[in-house]
PDB file of N, CA and C in Angstrom:
ATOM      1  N   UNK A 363      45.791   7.029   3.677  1.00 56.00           N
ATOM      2  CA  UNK A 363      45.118   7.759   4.725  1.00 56.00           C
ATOM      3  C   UNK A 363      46.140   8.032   5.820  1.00 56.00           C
ATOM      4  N   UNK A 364      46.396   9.107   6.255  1.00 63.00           N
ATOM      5  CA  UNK A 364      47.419   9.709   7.378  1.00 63.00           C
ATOM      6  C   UNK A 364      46.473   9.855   8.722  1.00 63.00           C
ATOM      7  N   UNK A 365      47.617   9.824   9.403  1.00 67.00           N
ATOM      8  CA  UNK A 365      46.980   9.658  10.733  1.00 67.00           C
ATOM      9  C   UNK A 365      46.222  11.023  11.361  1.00 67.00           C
ATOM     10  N   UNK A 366      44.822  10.645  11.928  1.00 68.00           N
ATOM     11  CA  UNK A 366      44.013  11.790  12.347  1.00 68.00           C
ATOM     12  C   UNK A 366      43.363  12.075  11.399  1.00 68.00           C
ATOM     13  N   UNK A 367      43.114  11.736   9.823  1.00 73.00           N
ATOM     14  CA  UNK A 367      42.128  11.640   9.388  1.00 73.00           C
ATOM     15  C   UNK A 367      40.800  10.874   9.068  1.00 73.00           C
ATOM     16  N   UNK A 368      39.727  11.200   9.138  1.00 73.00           N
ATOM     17  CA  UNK A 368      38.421  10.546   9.394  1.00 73.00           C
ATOM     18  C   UNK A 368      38.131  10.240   8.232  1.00 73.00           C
ATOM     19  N   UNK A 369      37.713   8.993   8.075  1.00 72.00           N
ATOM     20  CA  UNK A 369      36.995   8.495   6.688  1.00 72.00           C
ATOM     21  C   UNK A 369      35.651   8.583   6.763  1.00 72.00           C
ATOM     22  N   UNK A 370      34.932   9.230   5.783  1.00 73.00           N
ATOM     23  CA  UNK A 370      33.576   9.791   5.892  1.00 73.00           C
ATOM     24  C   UNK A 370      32.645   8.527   5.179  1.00 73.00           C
ATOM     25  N   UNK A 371      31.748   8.009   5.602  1.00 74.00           N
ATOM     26  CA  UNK A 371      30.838   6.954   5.134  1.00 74.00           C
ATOM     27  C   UNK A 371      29.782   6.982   4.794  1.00 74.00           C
ATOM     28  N   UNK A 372      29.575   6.784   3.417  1.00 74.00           N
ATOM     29  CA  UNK A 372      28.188   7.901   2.965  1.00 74.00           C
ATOM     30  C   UNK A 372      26.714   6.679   3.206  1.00 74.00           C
ATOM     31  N   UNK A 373      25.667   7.010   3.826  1.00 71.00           N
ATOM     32  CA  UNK A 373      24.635   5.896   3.909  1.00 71.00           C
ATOM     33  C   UNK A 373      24.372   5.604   2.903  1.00 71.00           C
ATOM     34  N   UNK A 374      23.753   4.931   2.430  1.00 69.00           N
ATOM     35  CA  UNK A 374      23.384   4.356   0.777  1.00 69.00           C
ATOM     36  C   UNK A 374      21.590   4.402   1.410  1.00 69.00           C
ATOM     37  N   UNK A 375      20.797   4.943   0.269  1.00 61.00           N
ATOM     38  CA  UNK A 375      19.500   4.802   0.502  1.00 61.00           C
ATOM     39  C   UNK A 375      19.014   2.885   0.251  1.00 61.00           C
ATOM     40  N   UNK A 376      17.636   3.087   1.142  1.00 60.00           N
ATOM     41  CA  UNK A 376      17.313   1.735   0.675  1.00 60.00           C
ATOM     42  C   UNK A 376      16.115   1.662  -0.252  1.00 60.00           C
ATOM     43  N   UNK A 377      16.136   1.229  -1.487  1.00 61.00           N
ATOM     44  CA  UNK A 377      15.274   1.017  -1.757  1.00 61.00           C
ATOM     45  C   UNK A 377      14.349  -0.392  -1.949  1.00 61.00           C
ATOM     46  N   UNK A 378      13.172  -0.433  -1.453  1.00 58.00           N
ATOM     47  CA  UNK A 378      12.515  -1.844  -1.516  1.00 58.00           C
ATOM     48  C   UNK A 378      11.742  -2.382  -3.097  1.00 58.00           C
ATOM     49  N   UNK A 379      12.514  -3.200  -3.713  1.00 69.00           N
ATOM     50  CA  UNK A 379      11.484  -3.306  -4.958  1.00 69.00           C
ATOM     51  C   UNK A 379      10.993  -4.698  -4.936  1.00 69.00           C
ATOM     52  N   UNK A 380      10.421  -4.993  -3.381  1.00 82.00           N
ATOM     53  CA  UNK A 380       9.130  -5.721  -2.871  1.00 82.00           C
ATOM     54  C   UNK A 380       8.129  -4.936  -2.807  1.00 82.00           C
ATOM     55  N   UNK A 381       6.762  -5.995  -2.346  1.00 89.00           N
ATOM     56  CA  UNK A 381       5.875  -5.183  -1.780  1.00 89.00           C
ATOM     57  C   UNK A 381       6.243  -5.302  -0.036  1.00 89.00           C
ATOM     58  N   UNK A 382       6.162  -3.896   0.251  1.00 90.00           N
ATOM     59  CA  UNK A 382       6.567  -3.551   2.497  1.00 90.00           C
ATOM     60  C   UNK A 382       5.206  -3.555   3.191  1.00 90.00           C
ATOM     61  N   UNK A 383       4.510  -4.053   3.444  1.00 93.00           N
ATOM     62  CA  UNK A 383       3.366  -4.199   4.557  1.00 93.00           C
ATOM     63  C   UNK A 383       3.851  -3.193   5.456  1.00 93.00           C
ATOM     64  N   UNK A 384       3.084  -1.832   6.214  1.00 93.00           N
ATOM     65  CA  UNK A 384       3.430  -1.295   7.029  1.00 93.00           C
ATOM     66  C   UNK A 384       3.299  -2.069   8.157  1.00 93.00           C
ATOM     67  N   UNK A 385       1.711  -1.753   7.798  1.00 94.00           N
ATOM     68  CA  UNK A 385       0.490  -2.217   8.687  1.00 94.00           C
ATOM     69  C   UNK A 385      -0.640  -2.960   8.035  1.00 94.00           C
ATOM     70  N   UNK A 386      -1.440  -3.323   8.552  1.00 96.00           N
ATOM     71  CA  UNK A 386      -2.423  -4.093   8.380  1.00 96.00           C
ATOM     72  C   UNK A 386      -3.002  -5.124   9.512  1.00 96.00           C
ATOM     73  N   UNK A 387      -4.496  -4.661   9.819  1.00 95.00           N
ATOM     74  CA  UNK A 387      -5.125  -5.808  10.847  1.00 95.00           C
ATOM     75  C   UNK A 387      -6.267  -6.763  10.036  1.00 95.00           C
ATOM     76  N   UNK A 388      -5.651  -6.723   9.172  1.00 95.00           N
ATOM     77  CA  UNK A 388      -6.863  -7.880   8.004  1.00 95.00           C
ATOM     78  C   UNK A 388      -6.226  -8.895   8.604  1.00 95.00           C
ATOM     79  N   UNK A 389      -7.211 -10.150   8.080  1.00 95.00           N
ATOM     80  CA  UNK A 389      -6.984 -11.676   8.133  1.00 95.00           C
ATOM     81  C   UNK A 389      -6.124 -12.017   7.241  1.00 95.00           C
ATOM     82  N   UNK A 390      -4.608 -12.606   7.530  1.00 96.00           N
ATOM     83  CA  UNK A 390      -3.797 -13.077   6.713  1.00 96.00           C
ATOM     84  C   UNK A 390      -4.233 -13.266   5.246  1.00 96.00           C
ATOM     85  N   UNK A 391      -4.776 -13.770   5.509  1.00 96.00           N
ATOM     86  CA  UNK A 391      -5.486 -14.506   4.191  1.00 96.00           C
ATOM     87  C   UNK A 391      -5.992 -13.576   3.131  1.00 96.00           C
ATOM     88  N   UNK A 392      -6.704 -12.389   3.615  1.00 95.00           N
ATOM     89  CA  UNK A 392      -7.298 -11.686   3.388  1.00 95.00           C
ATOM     90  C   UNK A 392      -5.869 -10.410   3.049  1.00 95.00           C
ATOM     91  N   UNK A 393      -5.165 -10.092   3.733  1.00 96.00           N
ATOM     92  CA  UNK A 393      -3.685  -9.584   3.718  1.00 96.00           C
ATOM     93  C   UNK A 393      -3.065  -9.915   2.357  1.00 96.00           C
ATOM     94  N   UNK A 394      -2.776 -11.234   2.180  1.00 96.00           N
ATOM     95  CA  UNK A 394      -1.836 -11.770   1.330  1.00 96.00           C
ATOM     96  C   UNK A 394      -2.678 -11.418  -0.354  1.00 96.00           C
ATOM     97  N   UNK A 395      -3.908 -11.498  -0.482  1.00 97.00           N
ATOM     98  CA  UNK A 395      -4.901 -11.438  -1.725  1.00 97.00           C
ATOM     99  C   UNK A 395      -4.907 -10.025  -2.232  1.00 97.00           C
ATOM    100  N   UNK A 396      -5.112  -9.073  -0.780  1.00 97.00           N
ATOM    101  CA  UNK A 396      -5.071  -7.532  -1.013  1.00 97.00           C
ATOM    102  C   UNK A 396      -3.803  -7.060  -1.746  1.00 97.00           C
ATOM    103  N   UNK A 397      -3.005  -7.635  -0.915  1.00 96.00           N
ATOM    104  CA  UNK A 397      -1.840  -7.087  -1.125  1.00 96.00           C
ATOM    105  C   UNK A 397      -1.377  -7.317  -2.817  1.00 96.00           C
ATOM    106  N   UNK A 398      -1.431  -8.738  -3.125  1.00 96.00           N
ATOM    107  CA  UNK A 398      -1.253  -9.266  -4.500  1.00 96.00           C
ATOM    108  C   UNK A 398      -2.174  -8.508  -5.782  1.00 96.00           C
ATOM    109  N   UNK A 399      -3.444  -8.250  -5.518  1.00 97.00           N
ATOM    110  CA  UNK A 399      -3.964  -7.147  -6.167  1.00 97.00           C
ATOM    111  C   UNK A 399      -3.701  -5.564  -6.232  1.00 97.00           C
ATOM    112  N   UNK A 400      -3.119  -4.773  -5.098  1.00 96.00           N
ATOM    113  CA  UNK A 400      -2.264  -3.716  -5.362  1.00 96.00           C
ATOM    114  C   UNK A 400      -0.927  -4.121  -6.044  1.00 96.00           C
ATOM    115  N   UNK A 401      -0.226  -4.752  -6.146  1.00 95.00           N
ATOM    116  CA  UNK A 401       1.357  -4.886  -6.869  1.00 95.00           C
ATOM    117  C   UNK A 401       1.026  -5.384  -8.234  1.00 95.00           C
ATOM    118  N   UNK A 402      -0.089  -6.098  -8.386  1.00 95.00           N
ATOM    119  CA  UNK A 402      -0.571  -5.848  -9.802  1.00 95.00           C
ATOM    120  C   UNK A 402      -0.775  -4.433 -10.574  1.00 95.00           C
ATOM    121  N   UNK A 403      -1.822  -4.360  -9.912  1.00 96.00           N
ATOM    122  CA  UNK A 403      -2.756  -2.931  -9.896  1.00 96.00           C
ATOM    123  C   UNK A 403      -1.306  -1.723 -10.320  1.00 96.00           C
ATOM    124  N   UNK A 404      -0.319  -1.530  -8.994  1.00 94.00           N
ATOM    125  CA  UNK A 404       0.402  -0.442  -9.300  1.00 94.00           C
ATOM    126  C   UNK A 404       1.445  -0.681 -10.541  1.00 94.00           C
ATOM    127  N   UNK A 405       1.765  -2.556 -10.746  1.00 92.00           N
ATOM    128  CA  UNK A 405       2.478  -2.495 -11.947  1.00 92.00           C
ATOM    129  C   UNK A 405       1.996  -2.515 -13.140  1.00 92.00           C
ATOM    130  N   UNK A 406       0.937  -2.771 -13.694  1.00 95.00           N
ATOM    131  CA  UNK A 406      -0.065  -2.022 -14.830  1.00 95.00           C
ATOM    132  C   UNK A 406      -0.130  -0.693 -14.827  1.00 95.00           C
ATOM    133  N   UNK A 407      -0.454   0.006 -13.711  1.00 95.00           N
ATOM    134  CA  UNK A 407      -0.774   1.325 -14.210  1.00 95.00           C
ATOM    135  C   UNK A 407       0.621   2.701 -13.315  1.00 95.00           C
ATOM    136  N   UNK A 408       1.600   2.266 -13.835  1.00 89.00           N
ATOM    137  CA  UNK A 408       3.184   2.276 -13.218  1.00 89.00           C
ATOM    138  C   UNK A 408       2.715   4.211 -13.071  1.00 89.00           C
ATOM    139  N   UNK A 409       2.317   4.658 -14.313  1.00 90.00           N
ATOM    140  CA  UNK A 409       2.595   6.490 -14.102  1.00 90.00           C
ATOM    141  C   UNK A 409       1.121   7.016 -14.087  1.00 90.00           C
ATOM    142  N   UNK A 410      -0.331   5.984 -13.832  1.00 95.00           N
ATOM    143  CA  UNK A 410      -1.523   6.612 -13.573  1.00 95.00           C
ATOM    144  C   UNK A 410      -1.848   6.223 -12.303  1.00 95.00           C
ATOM    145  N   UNK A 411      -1.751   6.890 -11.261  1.00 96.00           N
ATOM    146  CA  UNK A 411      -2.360   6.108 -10.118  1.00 96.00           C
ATOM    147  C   UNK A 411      -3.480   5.916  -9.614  1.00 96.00           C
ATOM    148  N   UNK A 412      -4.151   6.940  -9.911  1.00 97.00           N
ATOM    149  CA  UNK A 412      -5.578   7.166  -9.879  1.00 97.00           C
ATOM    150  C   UNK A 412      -6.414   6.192 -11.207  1.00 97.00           C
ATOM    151  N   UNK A 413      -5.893   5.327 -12.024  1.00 97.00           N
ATOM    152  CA  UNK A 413      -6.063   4.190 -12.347  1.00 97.00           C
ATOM    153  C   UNK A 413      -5.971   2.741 -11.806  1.00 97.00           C
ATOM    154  N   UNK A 414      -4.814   3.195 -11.105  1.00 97.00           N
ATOM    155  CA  UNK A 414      -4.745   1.687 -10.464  1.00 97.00           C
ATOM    156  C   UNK A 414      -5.085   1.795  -9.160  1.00 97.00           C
ATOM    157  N   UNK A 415      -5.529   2.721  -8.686  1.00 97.00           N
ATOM    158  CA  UNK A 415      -6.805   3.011  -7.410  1.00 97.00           C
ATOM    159  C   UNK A 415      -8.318   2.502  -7.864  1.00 97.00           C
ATOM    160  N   UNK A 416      -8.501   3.017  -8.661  1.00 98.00           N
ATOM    161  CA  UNK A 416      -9.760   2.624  -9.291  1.00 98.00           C
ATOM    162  C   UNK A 416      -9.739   1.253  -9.814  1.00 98.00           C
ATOM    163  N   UNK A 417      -8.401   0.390 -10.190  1.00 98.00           N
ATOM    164  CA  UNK A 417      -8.652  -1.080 -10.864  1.00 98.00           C
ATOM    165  C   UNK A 417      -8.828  -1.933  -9.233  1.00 98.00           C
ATOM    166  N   UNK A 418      -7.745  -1.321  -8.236  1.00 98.00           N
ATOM    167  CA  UNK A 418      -7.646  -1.826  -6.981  1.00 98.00           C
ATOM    168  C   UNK A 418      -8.623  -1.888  -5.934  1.00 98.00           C
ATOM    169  N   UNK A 419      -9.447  -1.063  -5.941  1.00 97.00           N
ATOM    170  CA  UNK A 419     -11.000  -1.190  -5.354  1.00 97.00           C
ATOM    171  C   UNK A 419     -11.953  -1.726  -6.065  1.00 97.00           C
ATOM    172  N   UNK A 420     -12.154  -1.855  -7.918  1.00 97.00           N
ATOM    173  CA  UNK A 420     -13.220  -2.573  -8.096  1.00 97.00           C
ATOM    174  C   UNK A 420     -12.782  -4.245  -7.930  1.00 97.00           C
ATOM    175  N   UNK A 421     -11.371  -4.205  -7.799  1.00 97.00           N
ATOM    176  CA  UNK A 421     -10.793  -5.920  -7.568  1.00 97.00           C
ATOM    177  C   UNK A 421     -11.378  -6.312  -6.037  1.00 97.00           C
ATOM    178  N   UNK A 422     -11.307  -5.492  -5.367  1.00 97.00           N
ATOM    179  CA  UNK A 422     -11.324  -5.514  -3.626  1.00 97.00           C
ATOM    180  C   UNK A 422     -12.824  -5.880  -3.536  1.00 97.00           C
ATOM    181  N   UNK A 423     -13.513  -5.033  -4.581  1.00 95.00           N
ATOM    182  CA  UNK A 423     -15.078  -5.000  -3.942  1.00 95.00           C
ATOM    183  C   UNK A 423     -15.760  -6.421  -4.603  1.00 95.00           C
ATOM    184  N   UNK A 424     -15.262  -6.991  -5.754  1.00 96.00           N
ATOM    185  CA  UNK A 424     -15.721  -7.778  -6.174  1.00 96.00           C
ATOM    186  C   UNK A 424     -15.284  -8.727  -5.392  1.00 96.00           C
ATOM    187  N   UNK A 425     -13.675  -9.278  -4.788  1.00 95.00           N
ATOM    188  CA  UNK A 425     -13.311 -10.506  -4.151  1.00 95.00           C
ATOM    189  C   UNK A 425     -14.013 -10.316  -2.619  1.00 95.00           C
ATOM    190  N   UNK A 426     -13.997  -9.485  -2.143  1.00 94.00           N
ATOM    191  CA  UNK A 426     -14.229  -9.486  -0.403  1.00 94.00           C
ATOM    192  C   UNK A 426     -15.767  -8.409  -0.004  1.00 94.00           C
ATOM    193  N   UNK A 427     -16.189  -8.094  -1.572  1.00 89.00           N
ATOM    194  CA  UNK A 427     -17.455  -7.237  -0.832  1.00 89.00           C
ATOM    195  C   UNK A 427     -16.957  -5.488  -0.665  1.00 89.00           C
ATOM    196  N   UNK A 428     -17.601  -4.672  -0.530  1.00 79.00           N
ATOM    197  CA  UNK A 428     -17.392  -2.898  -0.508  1.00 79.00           C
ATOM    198  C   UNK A 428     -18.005  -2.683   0.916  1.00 79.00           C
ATOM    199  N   UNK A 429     -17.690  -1.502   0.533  1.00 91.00           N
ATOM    200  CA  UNK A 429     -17.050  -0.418   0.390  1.00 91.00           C
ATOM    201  C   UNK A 429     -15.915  -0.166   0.612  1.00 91.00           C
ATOM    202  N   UNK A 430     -14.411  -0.275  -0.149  1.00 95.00           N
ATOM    203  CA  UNK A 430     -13.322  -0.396  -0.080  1.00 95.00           C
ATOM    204  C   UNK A 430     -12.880   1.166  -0.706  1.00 95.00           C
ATOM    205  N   UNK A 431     -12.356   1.648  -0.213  1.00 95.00           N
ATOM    206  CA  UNK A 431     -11.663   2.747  -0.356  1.00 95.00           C
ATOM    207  C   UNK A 431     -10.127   2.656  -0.553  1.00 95.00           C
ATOM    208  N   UNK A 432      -9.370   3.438  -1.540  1.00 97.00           N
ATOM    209  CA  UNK A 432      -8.327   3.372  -2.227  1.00 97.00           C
ATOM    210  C   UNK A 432      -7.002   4.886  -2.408  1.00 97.00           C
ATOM    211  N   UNK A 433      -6.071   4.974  -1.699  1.00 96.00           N
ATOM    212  CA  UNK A 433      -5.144   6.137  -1.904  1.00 96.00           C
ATOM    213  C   UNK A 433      -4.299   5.685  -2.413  1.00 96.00           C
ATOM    214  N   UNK A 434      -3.542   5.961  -3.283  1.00 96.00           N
ATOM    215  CA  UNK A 434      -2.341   5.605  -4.365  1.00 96.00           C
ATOM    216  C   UNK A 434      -1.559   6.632  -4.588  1.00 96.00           C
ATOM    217  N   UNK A 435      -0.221   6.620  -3.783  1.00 95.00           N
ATOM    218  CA  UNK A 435       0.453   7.967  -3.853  1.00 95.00           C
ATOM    219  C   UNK A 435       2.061   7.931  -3.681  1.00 95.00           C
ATOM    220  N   UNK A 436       2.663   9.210  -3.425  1.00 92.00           N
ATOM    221  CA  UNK A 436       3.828   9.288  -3.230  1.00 92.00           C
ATOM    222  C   UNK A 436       4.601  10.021  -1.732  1.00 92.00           C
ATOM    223  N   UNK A 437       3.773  11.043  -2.206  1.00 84.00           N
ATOM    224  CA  UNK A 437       3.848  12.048  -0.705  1.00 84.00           C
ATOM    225  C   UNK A 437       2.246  12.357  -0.129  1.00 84.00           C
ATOM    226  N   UNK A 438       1.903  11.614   0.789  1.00 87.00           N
ATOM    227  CA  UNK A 438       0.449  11.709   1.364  1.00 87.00           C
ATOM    228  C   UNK A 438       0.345  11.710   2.843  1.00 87.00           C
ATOM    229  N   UNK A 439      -0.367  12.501   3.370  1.00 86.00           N
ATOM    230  CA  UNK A 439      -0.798  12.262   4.983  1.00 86.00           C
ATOM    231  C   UNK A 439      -1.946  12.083   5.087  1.00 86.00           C
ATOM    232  N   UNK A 440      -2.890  11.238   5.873  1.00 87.00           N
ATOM    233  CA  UNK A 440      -4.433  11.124   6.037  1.00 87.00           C
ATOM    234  C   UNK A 440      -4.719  10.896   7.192  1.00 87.00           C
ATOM    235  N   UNK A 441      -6.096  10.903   7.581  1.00 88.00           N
ATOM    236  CA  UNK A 441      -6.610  10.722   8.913  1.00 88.00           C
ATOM    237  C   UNK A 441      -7.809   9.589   8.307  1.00 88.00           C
ATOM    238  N   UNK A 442      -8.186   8.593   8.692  1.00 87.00           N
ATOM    239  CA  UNK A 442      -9.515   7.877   8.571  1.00 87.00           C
ATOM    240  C   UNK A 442     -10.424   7.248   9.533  1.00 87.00           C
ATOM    241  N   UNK A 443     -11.244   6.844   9.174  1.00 85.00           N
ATOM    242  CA  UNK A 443     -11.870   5.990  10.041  1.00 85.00           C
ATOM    243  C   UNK A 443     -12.634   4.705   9.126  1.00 85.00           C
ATOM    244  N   UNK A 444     -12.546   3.541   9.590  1.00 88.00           N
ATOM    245  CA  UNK A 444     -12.320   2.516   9.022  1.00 88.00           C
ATOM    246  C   UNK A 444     -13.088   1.479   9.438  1.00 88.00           C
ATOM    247  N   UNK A 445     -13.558   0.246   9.236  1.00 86.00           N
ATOM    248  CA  UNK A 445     -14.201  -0.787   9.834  1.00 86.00           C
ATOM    249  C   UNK A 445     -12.951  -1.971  10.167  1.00 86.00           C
ATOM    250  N   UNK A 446     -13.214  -2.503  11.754  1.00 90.00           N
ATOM    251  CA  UNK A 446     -12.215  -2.701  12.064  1.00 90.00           C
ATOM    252  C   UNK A 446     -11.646  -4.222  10.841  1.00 90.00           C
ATOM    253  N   UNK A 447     -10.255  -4.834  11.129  1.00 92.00           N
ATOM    254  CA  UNK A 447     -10.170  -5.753  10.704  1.00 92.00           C
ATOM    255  C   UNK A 447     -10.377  -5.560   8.918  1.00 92.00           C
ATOM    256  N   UNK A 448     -10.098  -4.409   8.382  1.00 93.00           N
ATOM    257  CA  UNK A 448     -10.107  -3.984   7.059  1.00 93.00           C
ATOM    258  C   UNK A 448      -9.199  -2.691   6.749  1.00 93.00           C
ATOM    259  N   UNK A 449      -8.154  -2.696   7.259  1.00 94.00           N
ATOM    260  CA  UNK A 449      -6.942  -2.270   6.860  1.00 94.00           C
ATOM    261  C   UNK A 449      -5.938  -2.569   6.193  1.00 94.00           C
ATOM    262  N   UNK A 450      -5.215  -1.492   5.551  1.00 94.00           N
ATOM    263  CA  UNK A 450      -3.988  -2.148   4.769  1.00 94.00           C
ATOM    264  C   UNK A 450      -3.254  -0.707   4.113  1.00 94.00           C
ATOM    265  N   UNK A 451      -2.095  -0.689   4.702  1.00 94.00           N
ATOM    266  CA  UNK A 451      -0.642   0.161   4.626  1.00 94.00           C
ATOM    267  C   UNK A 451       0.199   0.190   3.929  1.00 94.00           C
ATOM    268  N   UNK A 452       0.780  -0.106   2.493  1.00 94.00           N
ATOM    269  CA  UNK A 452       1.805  -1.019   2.362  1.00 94.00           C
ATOM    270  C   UNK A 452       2.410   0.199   1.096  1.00 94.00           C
ATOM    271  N   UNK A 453       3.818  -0.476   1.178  1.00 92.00           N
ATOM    272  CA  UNK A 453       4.397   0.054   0.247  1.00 92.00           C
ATOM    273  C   UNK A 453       4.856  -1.020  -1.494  1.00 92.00           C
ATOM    274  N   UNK A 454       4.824  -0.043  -2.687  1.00 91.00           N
ATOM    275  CA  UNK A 454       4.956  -1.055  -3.852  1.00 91.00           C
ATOM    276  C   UNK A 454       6.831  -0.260  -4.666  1.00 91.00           C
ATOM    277  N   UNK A 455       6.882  -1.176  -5.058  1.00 83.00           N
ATOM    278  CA  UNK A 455       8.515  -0.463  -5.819  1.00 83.00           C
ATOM    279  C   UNK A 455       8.962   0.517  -5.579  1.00 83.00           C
ATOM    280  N   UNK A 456       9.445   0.747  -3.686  1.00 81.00           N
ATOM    281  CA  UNK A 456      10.001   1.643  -3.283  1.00 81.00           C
ATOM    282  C   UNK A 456       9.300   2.908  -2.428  1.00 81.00           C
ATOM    283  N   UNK A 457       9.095   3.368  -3.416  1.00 87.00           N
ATOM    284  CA  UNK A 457       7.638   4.754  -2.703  1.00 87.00           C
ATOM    285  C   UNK A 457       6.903   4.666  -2.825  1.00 87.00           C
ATOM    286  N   UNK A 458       5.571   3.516  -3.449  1.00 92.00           N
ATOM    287  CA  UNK A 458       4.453   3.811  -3.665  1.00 92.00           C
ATOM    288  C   UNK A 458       3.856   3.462  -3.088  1.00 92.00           C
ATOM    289  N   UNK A 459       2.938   4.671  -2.066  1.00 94.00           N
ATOM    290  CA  UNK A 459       2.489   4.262  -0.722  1.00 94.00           C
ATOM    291  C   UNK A 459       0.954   3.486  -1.389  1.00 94.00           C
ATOM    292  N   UNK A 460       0.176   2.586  -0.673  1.00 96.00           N
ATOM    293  CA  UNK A 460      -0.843   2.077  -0.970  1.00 96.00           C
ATOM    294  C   UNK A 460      -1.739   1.919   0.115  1.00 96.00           C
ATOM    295  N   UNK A 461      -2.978   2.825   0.671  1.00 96.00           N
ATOM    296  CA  UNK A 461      -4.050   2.989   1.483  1.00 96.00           C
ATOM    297  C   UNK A 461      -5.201   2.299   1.374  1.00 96.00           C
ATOM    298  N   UNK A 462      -5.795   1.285   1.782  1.00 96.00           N
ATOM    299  CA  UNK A 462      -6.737   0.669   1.279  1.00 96.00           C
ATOM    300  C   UNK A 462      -6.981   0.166   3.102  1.00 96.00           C
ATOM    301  N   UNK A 463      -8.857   1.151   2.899  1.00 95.00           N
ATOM    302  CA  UNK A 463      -9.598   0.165   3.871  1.00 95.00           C
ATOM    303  C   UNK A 463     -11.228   0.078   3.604  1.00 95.00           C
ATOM    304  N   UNK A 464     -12.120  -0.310   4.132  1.00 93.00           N
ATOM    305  CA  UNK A 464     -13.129  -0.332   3.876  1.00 93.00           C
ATOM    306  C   UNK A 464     -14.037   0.168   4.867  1.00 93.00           C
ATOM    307  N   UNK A 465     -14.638   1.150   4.474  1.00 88.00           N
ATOM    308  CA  UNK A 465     -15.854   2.199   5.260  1.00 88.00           C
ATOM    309  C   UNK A 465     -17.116   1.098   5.666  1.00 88.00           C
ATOM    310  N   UNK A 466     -17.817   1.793   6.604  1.00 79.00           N
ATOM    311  CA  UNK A 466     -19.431   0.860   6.662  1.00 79.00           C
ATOM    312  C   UNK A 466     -20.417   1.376   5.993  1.00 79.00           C
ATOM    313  N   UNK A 467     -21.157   0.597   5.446  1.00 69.00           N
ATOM    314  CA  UNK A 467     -21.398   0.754   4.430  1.00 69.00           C
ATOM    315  C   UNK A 467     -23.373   1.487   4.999  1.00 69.00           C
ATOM    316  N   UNK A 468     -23.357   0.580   6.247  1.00 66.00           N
ATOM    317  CA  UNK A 468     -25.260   1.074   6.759  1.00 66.00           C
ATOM    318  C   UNK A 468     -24.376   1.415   8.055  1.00 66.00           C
ATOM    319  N   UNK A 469     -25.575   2.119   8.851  1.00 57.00           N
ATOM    320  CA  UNK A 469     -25.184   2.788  10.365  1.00 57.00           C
ATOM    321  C   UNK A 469     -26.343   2.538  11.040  1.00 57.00           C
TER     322      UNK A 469
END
């Protein structure tokens, strides 16, 4: 390398092949169970997602009760509304975003 030239440094992407919690205002407890049933869920059904949406809410509704609602995606934007203390954000092997909260069910 001669003098006055710049060495160019290329970023390296990151990829996470954990599960990434964005967000979430569930009860730990309640956090840690959800979460363990989506990273199942998305590693069974690796190229159907709309399978492992559907395995991931009837798991949700049976352990903690419904109406649990389920997005399983890659590139997604949403708006919701939610019951409080039943959220959950998270990411699975890198990009796979995972939306899960639960609606009320009477008004």
């Amino acid at each position: 390398m001669s003098a006055g030239e710049v060495k160019k440094v290329e970023e390296q992407l990151i990829i996470h092949t954990y599960p990434l919690c964005k967000y979430s205002d569930m009860k730990e407890i309640m956090k840690q169970e959800a979460m363990e049933i989506c990273v199942t869920a998305t590693e069974k059904f690796t190229d159907n997602y709309e399978l492992a949406a559907r395995n991931i809410k009837d798991n949700l509704d049976k352990r903690f009760g419904g109406p649990f609602q389920v997005v399983v995606g890659e590139s997604y934007a949403c708006s919701i509304t939610y019951q409080v203390k039943a959220l959950l954000y998270m990411y699975n092997a890198g990009n796979i975003a995972i939306l899960v909260w639960r609606t009320v069910s009477t008004f």
